Coordinates of C-alpha atoms and ligand atoms in Angstrom, one line a residue:
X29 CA 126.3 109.8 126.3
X30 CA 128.5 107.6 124.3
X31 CA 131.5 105.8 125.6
X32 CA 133.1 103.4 123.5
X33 CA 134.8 99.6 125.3
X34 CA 137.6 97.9 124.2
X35 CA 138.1 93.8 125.4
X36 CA 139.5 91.0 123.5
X37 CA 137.4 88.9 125.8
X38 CA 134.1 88.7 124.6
X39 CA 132.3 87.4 127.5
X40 CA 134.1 90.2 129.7
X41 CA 133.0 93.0 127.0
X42 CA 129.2 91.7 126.7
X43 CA 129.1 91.7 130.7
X44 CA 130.1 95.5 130.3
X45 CA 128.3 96.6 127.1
X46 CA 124.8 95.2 128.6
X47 CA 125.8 96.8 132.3
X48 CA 126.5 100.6 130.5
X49 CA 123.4 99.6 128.2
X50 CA 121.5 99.3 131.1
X51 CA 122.6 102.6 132.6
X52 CA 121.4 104.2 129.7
X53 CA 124.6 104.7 127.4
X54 CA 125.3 104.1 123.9
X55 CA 128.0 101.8 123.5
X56 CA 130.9 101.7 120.7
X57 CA 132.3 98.3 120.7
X58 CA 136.0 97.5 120.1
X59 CA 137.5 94.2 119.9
X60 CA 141.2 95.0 120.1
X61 CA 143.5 98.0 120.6
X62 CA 144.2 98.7 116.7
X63 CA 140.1 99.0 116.1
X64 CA 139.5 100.9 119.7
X65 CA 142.3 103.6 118.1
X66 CA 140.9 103.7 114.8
X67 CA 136.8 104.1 116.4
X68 CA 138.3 107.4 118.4
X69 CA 140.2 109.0 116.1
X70 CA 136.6 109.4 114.0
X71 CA 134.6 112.5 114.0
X72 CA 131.9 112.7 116.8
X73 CA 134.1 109.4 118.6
X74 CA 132.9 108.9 121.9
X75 CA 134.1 111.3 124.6
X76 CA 134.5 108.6 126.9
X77 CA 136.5 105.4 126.8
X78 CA 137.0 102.2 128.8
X79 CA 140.3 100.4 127.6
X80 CA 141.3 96.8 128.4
X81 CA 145.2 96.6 129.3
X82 CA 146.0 93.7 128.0
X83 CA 144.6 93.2 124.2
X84 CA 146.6 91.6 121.4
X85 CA 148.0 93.9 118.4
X86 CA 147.9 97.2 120.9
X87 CA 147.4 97.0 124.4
X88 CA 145.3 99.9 125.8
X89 CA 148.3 101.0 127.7
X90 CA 149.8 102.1 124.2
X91 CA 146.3 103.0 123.1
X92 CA 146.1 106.1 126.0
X93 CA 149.4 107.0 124.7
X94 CA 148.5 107.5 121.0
X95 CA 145.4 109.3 121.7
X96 CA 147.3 111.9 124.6
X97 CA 149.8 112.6 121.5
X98 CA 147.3 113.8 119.5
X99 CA 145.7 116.5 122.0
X100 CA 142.6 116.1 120.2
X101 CA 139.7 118.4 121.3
X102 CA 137.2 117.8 122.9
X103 CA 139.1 116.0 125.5
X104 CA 139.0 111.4 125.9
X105 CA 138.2 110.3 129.3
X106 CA 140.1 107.4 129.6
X107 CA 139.0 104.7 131.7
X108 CA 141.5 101.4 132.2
X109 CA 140.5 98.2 132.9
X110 CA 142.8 95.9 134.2
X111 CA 143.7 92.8 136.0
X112 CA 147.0 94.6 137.3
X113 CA 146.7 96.2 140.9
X114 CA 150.7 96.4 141.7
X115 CA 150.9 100.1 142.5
X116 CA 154.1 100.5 139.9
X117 CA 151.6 99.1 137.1
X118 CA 148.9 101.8 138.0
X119 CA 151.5 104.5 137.7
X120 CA 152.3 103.1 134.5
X121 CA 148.7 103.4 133.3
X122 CA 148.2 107.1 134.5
X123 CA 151.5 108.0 133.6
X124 CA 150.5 106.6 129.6
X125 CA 147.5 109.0 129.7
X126 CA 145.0 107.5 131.5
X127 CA 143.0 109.4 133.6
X128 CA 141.3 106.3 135.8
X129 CA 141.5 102.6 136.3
X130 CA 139.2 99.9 137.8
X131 CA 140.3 96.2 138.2
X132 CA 138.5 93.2 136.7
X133 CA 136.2 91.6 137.7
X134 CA 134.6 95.2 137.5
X135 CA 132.1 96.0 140.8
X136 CA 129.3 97.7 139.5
X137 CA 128.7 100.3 142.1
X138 CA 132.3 101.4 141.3
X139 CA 132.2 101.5 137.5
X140 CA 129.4 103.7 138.2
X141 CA 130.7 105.8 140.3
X142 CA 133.9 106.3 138.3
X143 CA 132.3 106.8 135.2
X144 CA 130.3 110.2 137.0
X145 CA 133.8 110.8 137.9
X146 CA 134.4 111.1 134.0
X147 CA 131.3 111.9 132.9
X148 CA 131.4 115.2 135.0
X149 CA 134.9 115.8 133.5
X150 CA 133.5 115.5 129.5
X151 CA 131.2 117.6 130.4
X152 CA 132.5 120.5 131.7
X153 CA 135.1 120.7 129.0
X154 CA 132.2 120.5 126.4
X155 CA 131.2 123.4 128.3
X156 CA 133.7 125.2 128.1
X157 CA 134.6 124.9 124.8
X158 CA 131.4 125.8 123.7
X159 CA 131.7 129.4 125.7
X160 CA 135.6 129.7 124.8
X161 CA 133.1 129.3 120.3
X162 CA 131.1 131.6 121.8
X163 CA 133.6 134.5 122.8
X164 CA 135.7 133.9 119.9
X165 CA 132.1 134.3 117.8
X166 CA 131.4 137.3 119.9
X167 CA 135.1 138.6 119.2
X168 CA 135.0 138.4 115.4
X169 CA 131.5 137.9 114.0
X170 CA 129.1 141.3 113.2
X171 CA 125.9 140.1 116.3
X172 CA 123.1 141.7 113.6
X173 CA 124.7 140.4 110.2
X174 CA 126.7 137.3 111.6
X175 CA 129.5 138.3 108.8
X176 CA 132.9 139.1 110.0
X177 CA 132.9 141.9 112.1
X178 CA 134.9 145.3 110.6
X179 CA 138.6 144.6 112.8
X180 CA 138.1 140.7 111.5
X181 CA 137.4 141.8 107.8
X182 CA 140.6 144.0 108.2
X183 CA 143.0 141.7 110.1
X184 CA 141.7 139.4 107.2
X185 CA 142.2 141.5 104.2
X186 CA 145.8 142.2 106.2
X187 CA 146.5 138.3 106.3
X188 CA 145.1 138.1 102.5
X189 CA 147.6 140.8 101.4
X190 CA 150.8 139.4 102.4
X191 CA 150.0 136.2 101.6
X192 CA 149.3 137.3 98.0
X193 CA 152.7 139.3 97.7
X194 CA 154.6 136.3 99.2
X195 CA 152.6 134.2 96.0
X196 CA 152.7 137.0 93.5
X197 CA 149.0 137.3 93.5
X198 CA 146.5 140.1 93.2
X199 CA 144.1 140.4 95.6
X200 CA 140.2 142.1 95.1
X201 CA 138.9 144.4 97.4
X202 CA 135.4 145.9 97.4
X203 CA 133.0 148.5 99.6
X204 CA 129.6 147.9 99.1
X205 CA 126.9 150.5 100.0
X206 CA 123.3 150.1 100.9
X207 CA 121.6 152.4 98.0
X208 CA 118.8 155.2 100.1
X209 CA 118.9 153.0 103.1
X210 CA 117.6 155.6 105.2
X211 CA 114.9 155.6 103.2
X212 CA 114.2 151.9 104.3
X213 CA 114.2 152.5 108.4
X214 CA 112.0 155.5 107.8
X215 CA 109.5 153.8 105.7
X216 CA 109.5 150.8 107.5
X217 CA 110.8 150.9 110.6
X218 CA 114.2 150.2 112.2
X219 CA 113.3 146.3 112.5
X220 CA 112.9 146.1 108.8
X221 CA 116.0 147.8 108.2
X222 CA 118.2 145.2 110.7
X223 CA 116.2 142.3 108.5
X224 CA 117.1 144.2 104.9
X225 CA 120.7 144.4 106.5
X226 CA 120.9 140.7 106.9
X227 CA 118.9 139.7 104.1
X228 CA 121.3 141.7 101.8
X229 CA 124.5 140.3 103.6
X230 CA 122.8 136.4 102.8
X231 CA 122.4 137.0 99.6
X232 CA 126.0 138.7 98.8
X233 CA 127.6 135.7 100.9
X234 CA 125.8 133.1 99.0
X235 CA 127.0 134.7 95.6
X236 CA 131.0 134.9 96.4
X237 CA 133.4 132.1 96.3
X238 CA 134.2 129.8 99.1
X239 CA 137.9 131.4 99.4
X240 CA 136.1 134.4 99.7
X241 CA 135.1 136.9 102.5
X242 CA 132.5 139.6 103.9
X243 CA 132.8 141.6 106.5
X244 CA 130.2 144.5 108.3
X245 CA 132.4 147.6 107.5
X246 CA 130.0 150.0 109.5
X247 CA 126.7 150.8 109.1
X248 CA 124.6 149.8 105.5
X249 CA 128.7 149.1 104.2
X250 CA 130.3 145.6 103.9
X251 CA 134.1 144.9 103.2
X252 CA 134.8 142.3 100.5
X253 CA 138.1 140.5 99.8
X254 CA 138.5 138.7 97.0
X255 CA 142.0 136.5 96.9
X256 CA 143.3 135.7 93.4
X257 CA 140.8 138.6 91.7
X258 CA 142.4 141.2 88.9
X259 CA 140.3 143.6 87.7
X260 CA 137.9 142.0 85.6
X261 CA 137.3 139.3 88.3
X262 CA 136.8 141.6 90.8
X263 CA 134.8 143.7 88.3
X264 CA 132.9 140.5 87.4
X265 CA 131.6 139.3 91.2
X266 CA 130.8 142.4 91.9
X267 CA 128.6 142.1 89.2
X268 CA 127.0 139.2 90.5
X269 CA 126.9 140.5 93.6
X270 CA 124.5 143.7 92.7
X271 CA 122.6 141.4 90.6
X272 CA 121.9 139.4 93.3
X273 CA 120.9 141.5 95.7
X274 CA 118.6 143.7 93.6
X275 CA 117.3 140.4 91.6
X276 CA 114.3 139.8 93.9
X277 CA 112.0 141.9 96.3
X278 CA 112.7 141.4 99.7
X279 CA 109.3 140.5 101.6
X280 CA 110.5 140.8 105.1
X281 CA 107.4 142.8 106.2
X282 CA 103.6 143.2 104.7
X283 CA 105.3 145.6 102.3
X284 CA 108.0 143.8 100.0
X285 CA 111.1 146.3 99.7
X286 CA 113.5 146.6 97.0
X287 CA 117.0 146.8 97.8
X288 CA 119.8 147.6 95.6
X289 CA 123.7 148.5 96.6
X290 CA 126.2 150.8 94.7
X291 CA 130.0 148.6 94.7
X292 CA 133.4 150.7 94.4
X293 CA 136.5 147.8 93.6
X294 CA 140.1 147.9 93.4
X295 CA 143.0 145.5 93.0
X296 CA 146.2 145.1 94.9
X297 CA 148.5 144.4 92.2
X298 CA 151.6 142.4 92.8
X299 CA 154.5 144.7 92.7
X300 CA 152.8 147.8 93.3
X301 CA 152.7 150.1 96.5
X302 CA 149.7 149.5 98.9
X303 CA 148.4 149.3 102.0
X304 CA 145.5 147.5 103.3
X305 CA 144.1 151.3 104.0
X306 CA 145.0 152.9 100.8
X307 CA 143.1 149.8 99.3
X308 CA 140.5 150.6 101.6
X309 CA 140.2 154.1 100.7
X310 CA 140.6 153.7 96.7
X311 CA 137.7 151.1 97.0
X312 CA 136.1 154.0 99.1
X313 CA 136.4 156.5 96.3
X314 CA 135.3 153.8 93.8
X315 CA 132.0 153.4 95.8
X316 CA 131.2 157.3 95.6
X317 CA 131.5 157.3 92.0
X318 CA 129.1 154.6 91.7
X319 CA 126.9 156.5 93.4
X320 CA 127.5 160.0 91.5
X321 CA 127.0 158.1 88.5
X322 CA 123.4 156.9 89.3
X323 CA 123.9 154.0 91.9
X324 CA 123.1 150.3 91.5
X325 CA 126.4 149.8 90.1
X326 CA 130.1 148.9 90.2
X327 CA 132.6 150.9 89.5
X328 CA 136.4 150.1 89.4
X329 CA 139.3 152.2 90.1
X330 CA 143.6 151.1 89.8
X331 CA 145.3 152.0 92.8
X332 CA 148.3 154.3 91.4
X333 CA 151.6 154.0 92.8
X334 CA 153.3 157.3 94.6
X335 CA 154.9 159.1 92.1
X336 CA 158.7 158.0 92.0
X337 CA 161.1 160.5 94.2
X338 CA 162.1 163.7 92.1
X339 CA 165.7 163.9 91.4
X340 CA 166.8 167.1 92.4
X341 CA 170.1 167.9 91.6
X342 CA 172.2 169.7 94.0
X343 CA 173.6 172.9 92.5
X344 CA 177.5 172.8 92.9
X345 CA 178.5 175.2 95.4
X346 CA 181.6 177.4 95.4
X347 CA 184.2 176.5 98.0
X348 CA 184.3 179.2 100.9
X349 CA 187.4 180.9 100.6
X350 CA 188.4 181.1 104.5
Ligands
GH3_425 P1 123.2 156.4 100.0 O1 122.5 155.8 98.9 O2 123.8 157.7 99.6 O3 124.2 155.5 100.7 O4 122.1 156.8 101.1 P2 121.8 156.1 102.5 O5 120.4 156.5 102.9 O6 122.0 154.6 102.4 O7 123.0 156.6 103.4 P3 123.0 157.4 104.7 O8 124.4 157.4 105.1 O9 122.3 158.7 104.6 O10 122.1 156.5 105.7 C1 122.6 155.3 106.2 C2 121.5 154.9 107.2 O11 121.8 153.5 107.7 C3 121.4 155.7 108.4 C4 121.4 154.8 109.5 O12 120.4 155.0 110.4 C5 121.2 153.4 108.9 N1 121.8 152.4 109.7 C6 123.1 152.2 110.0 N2 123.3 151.1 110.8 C7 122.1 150.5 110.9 C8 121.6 149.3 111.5 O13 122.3 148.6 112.2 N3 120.3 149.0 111.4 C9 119.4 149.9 110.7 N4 118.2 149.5 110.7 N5 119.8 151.0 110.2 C10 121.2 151.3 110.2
MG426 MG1 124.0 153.9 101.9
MG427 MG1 126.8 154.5 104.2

């Protein structure tokens, strides 16, 4: 594990750099407050941290505080070292952030036993931030295809629709069929199917742009939503899609298998009437006529506003004589 030591006084920092050495850490060294806050606000910064108090430029008191402002994740252990044991200056240092102190001179046994104390801490919290990744990867990720999963793709497309008609922006949206992919599971087996499924998902993620996104619609079908994409566009990486999915065999068993995928697009046009399902269902209708019309294509179809209301002009009725 990593922890990184602040002191202004180098003989008091070697002494503790070649103790936690010797324990078996990796040590980030700090000379002063202002570097030890620069060092952990870096990427990958040591989980861990023993801070001098007193240090010219930014004492590790004010150090603690900077950090806790930030609520950076994963949590800092912070550890303070001091030559202060009045209670009311302790209180101080736990009230600034930290979570533990030990007076200077340091006793070994101690520091070790504290920094368990800490240790223990840093790591549960990696663990639990790694399980709180997995369950939000379990919630929203397809487990076969590891694209969005179909209520992501749609809560997504959702998002990607309002904020285009907040920027006056159109927004692509595509279905994309497996072509005969029955045909693959009964000529090579279920297994090959699952690998053709995310084979062919690879290979349409690595064509779109980065602002871009796939989802597993159900099935052999994938949801795509294309931000910023009229017709043409959408019309266009579709293209590129189809090409490169049907560009290359795909030699996932002994038998190399040819896949190809039949694409149905629309476009939600700024000022136009849509939904994200009458999107979903235009794109829908798109994709069959690719496939009536041979398959291994993309076909294109404008959503169409509802007709406007018909006027229907009341006839004038004759007052009631009473
Ligand atoms: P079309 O060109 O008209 O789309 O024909 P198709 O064979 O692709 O379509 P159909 O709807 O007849 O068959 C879809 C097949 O996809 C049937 C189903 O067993 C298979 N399938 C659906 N989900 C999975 C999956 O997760 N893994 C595998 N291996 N197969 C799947
Ligand atoms: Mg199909
Ligand atoms: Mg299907």
């Amino acid at each position: 594990m990593k922890i990184l030591i602040a002191d202004d006084s180098v003989v008091s920092r070697h002494l503790l750099e070649a103790t936690l050495k010797k324990w078996g850490y990796a040590v980030v060294v700090a000379c002063d407050g202002l570097e030890a806050l620069e060092l952990m606000q870096r990427e990958n910064a040591p989980n861990l941290a023993i801070l001098d108090w007193m240090m010219p430029g930014m004492t590790g008191l004010e150090v603690c505080e900077r950090i806790r402002q930030r609520a950076r994740e994963p949590y800092t252990y912070i550890l303070l070292l001091t030559s202060k044991s009045q209670k009311e200056d302790l209180i101080e240092g736990m009230d600034a952030g930290a979570d533990d102190y030990i007076t200077k001179p340091f006793d070994q046994h101690e520091l070790q036993v504290r920094l368990r104390a800490g240790r223990r801490l840093v790591d549960l919290q990696a663990e639990l931030l790694s399980a709180r990744e997995a369950l939000r990867e379990q919630a929203t990720k397809d487990s076969l295809t590891h694209q969005w999963n179909r209520s992501y793709i749609f809560d997504l497309l959702c998002r990607e629709l309002s904020r285009a008609e907040r920027e006056c922006k159109p927004v692509g949206v595509v279905m994309v069929d497996l072509d005969h992919f029955k045909s693959v599971n009964d000529n090579h087996g279920h297994f090959a199917g699952d690998a053709v499924l995310c084979e062919s998902a690879r290979r349409m993620q690595s064509t779109i742009r980065q602002y871009d996104a796939i989802g597993r619609y159900g099935g052999e079908e994938f949801l795509v939503v294309l931000p910023g994409c009229d017709e043409q566009s959408s019309f266009n990486l579709a293209e590129r899609m189809r090409k490169q999915l049907s560009q290359s065999q795909m030699s996932l068993t002994e038998n190399a298998i040819n896949v190809t995928a039949s694409f149905g697009a629309t476009v939600a046009v700024p000022g136009q009437v849509w939904t994200a399902e009458s999107l979903i269902r235009k794109a829908d209708e798109a994709l069959y006529l690719a496939k009536r019309l041979g398959r291994n294509r993309v076909e294109v179809l404008p959503i169409e506003s509802p007709p406007a209301p018909a006027i229907v002009s009341q006839p004038e009725t004759e007052p009631v004589a009473q």
